PDB file of C-alpha atoms in Angstrom:
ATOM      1  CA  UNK A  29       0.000   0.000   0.000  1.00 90.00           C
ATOM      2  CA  UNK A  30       1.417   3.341  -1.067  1.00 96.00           C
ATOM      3  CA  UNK A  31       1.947   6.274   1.256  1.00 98.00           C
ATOM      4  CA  UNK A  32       0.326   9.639   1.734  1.00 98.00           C
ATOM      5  CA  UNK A  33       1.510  13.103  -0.180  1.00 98.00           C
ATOM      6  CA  UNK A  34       0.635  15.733   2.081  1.00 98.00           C
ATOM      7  CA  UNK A  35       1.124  18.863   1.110  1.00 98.00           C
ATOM      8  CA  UNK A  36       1.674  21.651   3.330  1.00 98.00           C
ATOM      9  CA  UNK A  37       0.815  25.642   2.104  1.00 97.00           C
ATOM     10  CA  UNK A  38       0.551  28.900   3.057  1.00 91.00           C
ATOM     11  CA  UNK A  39       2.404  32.197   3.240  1.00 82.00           C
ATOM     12  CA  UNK A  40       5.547  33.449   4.610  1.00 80.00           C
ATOM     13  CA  UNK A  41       5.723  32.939   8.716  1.00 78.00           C
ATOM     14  CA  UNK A  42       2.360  30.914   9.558  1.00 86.00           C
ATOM     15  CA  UNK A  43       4.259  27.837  10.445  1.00 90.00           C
ATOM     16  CA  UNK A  44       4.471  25.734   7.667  1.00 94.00           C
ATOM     17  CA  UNK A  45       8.248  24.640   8.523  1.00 92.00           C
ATOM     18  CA  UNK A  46       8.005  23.683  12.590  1.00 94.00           C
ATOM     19  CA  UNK A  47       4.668  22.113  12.383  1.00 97.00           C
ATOM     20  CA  UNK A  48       6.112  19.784   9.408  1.00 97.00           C
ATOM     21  CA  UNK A  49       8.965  18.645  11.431  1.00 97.00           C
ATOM     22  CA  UNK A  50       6.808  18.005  13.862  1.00 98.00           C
ATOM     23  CA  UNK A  51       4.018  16.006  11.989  1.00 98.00           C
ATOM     24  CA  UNK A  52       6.997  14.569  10.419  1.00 98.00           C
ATOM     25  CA  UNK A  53       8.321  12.925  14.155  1.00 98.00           C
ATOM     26  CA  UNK A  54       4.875  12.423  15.729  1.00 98.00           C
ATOM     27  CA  UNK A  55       4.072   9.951  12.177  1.00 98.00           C
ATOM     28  CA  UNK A  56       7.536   8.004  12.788  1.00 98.00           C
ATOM     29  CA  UNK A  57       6.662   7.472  16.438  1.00 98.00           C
ATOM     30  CA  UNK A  58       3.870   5.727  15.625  1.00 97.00           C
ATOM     31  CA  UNK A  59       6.017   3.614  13.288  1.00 97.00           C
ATOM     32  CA  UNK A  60       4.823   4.960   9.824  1.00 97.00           C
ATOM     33  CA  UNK A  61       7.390   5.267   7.467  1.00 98.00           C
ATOM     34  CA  UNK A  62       7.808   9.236   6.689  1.00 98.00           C
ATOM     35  CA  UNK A  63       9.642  11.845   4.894  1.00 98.00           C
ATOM     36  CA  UNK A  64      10.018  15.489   4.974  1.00 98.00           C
ATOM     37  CA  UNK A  65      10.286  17.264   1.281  1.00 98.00           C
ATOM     38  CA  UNK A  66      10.931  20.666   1.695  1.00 97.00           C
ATOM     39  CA  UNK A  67      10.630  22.951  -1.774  1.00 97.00           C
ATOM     40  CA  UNK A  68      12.805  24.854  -3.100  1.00 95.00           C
ATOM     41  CA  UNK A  69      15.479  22.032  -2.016  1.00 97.00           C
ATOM     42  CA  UNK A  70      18.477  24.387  -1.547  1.00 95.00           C
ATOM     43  CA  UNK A  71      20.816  21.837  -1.437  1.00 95.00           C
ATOM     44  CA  UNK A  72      20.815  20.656  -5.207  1.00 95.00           C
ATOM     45  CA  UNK A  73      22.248  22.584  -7.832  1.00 92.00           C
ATOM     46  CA  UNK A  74      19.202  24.749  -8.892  1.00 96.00           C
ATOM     47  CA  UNK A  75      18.306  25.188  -5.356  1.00 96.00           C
ATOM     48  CA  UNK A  76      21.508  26.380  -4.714  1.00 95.00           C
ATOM     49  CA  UNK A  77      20.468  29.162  -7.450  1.00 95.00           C
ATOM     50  CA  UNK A  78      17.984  29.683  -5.516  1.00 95.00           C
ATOM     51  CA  UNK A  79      18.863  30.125  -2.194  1.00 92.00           C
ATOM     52  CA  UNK A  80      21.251  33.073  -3.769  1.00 93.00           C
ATOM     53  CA  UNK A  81      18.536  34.732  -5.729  1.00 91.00           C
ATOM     54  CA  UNK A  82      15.983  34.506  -2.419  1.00 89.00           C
ATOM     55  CA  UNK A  83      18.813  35.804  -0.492  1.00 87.00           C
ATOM     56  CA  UNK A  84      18.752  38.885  -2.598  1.00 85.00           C
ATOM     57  CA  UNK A  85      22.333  37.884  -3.632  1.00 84.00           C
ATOM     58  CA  UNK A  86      21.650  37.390  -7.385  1.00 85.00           C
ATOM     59  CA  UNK A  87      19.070  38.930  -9.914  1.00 90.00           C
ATOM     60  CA  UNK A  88      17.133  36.726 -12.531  1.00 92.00           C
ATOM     61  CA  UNK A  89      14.075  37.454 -14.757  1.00 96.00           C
ATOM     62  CA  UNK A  90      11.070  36.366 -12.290  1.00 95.00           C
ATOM     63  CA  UNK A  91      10.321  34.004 -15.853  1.00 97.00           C
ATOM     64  CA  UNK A  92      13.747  32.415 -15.317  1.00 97.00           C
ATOM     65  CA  UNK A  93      13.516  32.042 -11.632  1.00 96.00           C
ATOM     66  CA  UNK A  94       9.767  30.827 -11.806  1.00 98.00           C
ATOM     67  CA  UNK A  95      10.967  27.779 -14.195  1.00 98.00           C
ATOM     68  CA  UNK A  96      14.223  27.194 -11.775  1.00 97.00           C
ATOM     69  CA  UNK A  97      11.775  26.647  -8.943  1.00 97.00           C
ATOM     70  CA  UNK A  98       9.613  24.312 -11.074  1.00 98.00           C
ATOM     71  CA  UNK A  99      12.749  22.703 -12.225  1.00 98.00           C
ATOM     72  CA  UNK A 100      13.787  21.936  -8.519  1.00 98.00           C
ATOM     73  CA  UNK A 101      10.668  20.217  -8.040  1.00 98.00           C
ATOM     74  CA  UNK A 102      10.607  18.244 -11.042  1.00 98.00           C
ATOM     75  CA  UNK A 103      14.168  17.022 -10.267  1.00 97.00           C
ATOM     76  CA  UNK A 104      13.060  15.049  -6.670  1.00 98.00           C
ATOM     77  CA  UNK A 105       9.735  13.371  -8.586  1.00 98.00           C
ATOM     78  CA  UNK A 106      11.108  10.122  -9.042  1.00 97.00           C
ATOM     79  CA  UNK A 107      12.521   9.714  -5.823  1.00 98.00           C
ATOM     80  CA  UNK A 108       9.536  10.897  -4.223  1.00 98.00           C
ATOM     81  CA  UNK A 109       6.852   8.625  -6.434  1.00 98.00           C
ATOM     82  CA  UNK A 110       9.483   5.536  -5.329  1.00 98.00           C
ATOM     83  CA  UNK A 111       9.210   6.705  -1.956  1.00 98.00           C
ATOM     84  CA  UNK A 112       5.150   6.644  -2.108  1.00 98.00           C
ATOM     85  CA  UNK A 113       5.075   3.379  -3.932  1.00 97.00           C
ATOM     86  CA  UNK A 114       6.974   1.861  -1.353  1.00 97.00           C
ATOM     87  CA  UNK A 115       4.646   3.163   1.698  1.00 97.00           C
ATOM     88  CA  UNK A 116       6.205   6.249   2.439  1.00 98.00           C
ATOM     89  CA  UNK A 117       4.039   8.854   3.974  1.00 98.00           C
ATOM     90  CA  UNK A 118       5.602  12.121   2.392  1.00 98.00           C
ATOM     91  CA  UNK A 119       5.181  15.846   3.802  1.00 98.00           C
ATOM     92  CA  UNK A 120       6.025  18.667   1.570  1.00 98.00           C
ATOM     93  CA  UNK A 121       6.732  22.133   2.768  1.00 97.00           C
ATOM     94  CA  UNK A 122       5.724  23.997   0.103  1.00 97.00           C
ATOM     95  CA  UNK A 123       4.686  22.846  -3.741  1.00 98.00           C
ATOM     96  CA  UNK A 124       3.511  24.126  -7.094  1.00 98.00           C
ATOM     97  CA  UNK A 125       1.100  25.924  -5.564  1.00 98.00           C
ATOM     98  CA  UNK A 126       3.327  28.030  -3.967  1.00 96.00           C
ATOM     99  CA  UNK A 127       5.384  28.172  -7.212  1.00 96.00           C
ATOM    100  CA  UNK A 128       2.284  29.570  -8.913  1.00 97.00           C
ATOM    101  CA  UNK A 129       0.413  32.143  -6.661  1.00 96.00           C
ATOM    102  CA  UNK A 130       4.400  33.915  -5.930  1.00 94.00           C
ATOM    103  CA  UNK A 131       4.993  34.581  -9.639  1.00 96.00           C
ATOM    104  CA  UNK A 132       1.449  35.458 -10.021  1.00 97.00           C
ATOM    105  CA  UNK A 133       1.596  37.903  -7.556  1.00 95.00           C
ATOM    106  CA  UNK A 134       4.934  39.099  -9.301  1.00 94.00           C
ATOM    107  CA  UNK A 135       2.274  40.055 -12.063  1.00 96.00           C
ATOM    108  CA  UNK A 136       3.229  36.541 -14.448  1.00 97.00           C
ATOM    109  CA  UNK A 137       0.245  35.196 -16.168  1.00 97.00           C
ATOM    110  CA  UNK A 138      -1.607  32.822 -14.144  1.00 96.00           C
ATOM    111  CA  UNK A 139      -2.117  30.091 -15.965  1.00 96.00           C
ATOM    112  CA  UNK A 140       1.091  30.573 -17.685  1.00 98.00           C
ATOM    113  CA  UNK A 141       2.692  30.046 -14.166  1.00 98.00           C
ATOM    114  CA  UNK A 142       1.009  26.351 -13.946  1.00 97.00           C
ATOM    115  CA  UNK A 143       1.929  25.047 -16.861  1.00 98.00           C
ATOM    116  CA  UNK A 144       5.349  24.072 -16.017  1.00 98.00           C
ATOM    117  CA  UNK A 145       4.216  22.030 -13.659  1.00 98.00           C
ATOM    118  CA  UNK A 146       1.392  20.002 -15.149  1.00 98.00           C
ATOM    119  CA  UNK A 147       1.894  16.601 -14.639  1.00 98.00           C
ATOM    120  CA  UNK A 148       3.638  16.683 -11.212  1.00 98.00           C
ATOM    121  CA  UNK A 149       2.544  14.053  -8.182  1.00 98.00           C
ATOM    122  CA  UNK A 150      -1.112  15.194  -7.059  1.00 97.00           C
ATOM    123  CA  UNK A 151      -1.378  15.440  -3.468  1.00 97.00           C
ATOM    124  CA  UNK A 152      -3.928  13.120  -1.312  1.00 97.00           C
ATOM    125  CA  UNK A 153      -4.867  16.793   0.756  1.00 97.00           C
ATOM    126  CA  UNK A 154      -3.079  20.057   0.729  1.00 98.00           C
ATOM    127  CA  UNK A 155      -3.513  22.145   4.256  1.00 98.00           C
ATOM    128  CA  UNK A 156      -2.837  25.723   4.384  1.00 97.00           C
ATOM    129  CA  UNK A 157      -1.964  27.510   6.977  1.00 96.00           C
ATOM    130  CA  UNK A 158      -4.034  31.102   6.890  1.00 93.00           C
ATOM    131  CA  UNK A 159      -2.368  33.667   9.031  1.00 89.00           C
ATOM    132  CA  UNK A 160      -3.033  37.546   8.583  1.00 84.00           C
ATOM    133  CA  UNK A 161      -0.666  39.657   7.185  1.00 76.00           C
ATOM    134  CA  UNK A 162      -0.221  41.283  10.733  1.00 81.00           C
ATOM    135  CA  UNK A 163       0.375  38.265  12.492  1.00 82.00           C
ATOM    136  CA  UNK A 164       2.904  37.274  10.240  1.00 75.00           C
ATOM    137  CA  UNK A 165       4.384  40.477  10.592  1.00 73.00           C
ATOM    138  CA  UNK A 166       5.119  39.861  14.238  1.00 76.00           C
ATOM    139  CA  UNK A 167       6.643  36.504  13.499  1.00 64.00           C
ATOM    140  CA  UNK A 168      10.832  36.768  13.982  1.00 63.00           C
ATOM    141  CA  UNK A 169      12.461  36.588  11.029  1.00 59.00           C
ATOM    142  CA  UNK A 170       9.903  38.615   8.420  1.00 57.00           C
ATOM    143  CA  UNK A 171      10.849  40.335   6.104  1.00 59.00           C
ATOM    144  CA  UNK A 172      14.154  38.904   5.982  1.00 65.00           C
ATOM    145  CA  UNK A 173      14.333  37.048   2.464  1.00 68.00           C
ATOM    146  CA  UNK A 174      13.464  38.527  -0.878  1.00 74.00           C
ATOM    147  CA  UNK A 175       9.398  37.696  -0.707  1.00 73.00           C
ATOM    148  CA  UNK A 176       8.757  38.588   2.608  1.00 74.00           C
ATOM    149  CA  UNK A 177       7.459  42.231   1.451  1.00 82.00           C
ATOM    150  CA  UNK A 178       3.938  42.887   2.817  1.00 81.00           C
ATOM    151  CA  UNK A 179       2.723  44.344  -0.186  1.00 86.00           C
ATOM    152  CA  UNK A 180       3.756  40.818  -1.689  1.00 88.00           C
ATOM    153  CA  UNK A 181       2.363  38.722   0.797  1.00 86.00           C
ATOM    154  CA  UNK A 182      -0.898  40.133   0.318  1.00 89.00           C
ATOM    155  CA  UNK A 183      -1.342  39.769  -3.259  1.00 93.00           C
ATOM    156  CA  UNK A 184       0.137  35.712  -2.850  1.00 92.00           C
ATOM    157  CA  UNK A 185      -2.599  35.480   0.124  1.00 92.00           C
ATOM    158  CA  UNK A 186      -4.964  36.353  -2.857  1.00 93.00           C
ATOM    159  CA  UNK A 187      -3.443  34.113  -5.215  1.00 95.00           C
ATOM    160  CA  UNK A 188      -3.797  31.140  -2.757  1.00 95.00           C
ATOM    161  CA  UNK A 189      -7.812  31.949  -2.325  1.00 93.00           C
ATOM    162  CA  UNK A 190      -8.073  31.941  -6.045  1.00 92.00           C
ATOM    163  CA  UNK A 191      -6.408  28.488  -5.913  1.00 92.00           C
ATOM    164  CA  UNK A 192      -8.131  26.999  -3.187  1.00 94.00           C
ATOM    165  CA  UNK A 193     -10.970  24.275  -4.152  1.00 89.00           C
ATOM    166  CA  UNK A 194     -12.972  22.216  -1.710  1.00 85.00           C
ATOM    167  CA  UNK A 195     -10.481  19.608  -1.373  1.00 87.00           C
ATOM    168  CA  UNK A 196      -7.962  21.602   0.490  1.00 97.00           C
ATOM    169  CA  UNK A 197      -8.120  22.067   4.634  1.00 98.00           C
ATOM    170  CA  UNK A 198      -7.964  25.674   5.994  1.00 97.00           C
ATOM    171  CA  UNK A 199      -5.712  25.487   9.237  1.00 97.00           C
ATOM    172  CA  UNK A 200      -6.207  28.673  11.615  1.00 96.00           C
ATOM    173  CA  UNK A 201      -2.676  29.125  12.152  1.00 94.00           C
ATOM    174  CA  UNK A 202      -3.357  31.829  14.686  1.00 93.00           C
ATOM    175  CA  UNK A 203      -4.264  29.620  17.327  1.00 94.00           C
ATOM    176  CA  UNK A 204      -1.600  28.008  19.544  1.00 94.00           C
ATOM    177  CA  UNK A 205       1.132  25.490  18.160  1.00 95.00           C
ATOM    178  CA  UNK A 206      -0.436  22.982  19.883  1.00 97.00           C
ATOM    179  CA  UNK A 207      -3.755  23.370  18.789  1.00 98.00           C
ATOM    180  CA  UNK A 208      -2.408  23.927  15.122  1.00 97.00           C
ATOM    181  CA  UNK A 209      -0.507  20.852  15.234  1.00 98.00           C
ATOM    182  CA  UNK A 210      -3.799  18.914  16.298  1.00 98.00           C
ATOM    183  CA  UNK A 211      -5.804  20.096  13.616  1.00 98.00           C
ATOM    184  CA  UNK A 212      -3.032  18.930  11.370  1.00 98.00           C
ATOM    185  CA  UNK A 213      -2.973  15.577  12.571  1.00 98.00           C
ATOM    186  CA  UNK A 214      -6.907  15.320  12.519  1.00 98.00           C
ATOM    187  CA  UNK A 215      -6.959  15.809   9.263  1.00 98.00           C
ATOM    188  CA  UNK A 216      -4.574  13.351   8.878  1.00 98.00           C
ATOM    189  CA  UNK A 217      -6.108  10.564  10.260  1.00 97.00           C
ATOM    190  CA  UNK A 218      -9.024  11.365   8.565  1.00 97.00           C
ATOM    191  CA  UNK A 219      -7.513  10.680   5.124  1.00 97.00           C
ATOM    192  CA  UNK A 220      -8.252   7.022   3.445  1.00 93.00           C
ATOM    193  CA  UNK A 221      -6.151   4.369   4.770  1.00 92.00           C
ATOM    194  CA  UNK A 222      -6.006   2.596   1.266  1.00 91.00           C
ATOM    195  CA  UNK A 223      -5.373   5.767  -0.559  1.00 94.00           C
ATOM    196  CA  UNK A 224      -5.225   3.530  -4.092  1.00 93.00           C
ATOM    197  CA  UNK A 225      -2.878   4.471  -7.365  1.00 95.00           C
ATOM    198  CA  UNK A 226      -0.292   7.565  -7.117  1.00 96.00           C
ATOM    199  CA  UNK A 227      -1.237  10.144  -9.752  1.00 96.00           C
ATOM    200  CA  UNK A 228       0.917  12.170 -11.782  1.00 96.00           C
ATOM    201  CA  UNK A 229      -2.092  14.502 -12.969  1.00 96.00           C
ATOM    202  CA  UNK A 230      -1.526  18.018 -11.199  1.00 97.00           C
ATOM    203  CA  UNK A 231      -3.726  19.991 -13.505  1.00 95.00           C
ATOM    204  CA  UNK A 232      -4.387  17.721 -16.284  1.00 90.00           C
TER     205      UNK A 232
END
């Protein structure tokens, strides 16, 4: 039986990355095989590109650097879909959808923005993380990488609600980390035990 892809979303400083970890360690406690994916991956050689151009080191045309980040997630698919086949539960911080709703915000055509990325793994649930702009704001670290511009935020927070179908969980990720990291998990039990074939159909 194949493992979950869980997809975690949001913007900049709800969360995502601690309650991941998290969800990541509670799942291998209870002896299910799991795996954190975090996108970009920084470590290969276009995340490395990146990491620089997010770290307002290096320019690129937000074209170019839209395909790099598709490109990074492209390159882990087959290691991920053997990773599912063989009953690993996989949690992704961060995914196309991300990819999509930044550069759209940037002012890139939106449907432009998905098409490099037709045909990736489609997730079993995606959960984002809503936050306001304001709490975000009072979250250490904002503001330090390239996209953590209010002005920015709040045009990708638009971007996500134009994305958003019925499939996908809002998390209140105002409440407390506990109470965040239950909701996660409830809506992870709640998903189908026998989950059947792994599609490769994101936005066929």
């Amino acid at each position: 039986m194949r493992g979950h892809l869980i997809v975690i979303e949001g913007c900049d400083r709800s969360g995502k990355s601690t309650q991941c970890e998290r969800l990541v360690t509670t799942l291998q406690q209870q002896g299910r095989k799991t795996q954190l994916f975090k996108f970009p991956d920084r470590t290969t050689q276009t995340g490395k590109m990146i990491d620089s151009y997010l770290k307002q080191s290096t320019h690129m045309d937000d074209h170019a650097i839209h395909l790099l980040f598709s490109a990074n997630r492209w390159e882990a698919m087959s290691h991920m879909t053997s990773l599912l086949e063989q009953g690993t539960t996989i949690i992704v911080d961060r995914y196309a959808f991300s990819g999509v709703c930044f550069s759209a915000a940037k002012g890139l055509d939106f449907e432009w923005c998905r098409q490099p990325d037709v045909g990736l793994l489609t997730p079993d649930v995606v959960m984002f993380m809503d936050l306001s702009m304001d709490e975000a704001e009072k979250r250490g670290g904002f503001g330090e990488e390239r996209y953590e511009k209010r002005e920015l935020q709040l045009k990708v927070r638009q971007e996500f609600q134009k994305m958003m179908d019925s499939s996908w969980k809002i998390i209140d990720a105002s409440k407390s980390k506990d109470q965040v990291y239950n909701d996660m998990m409830a809506v992870i039990k709640s998903l189908d035990s026998n989950p059947g074939p792994l599609k490769q159909d994101l936005w066929k």
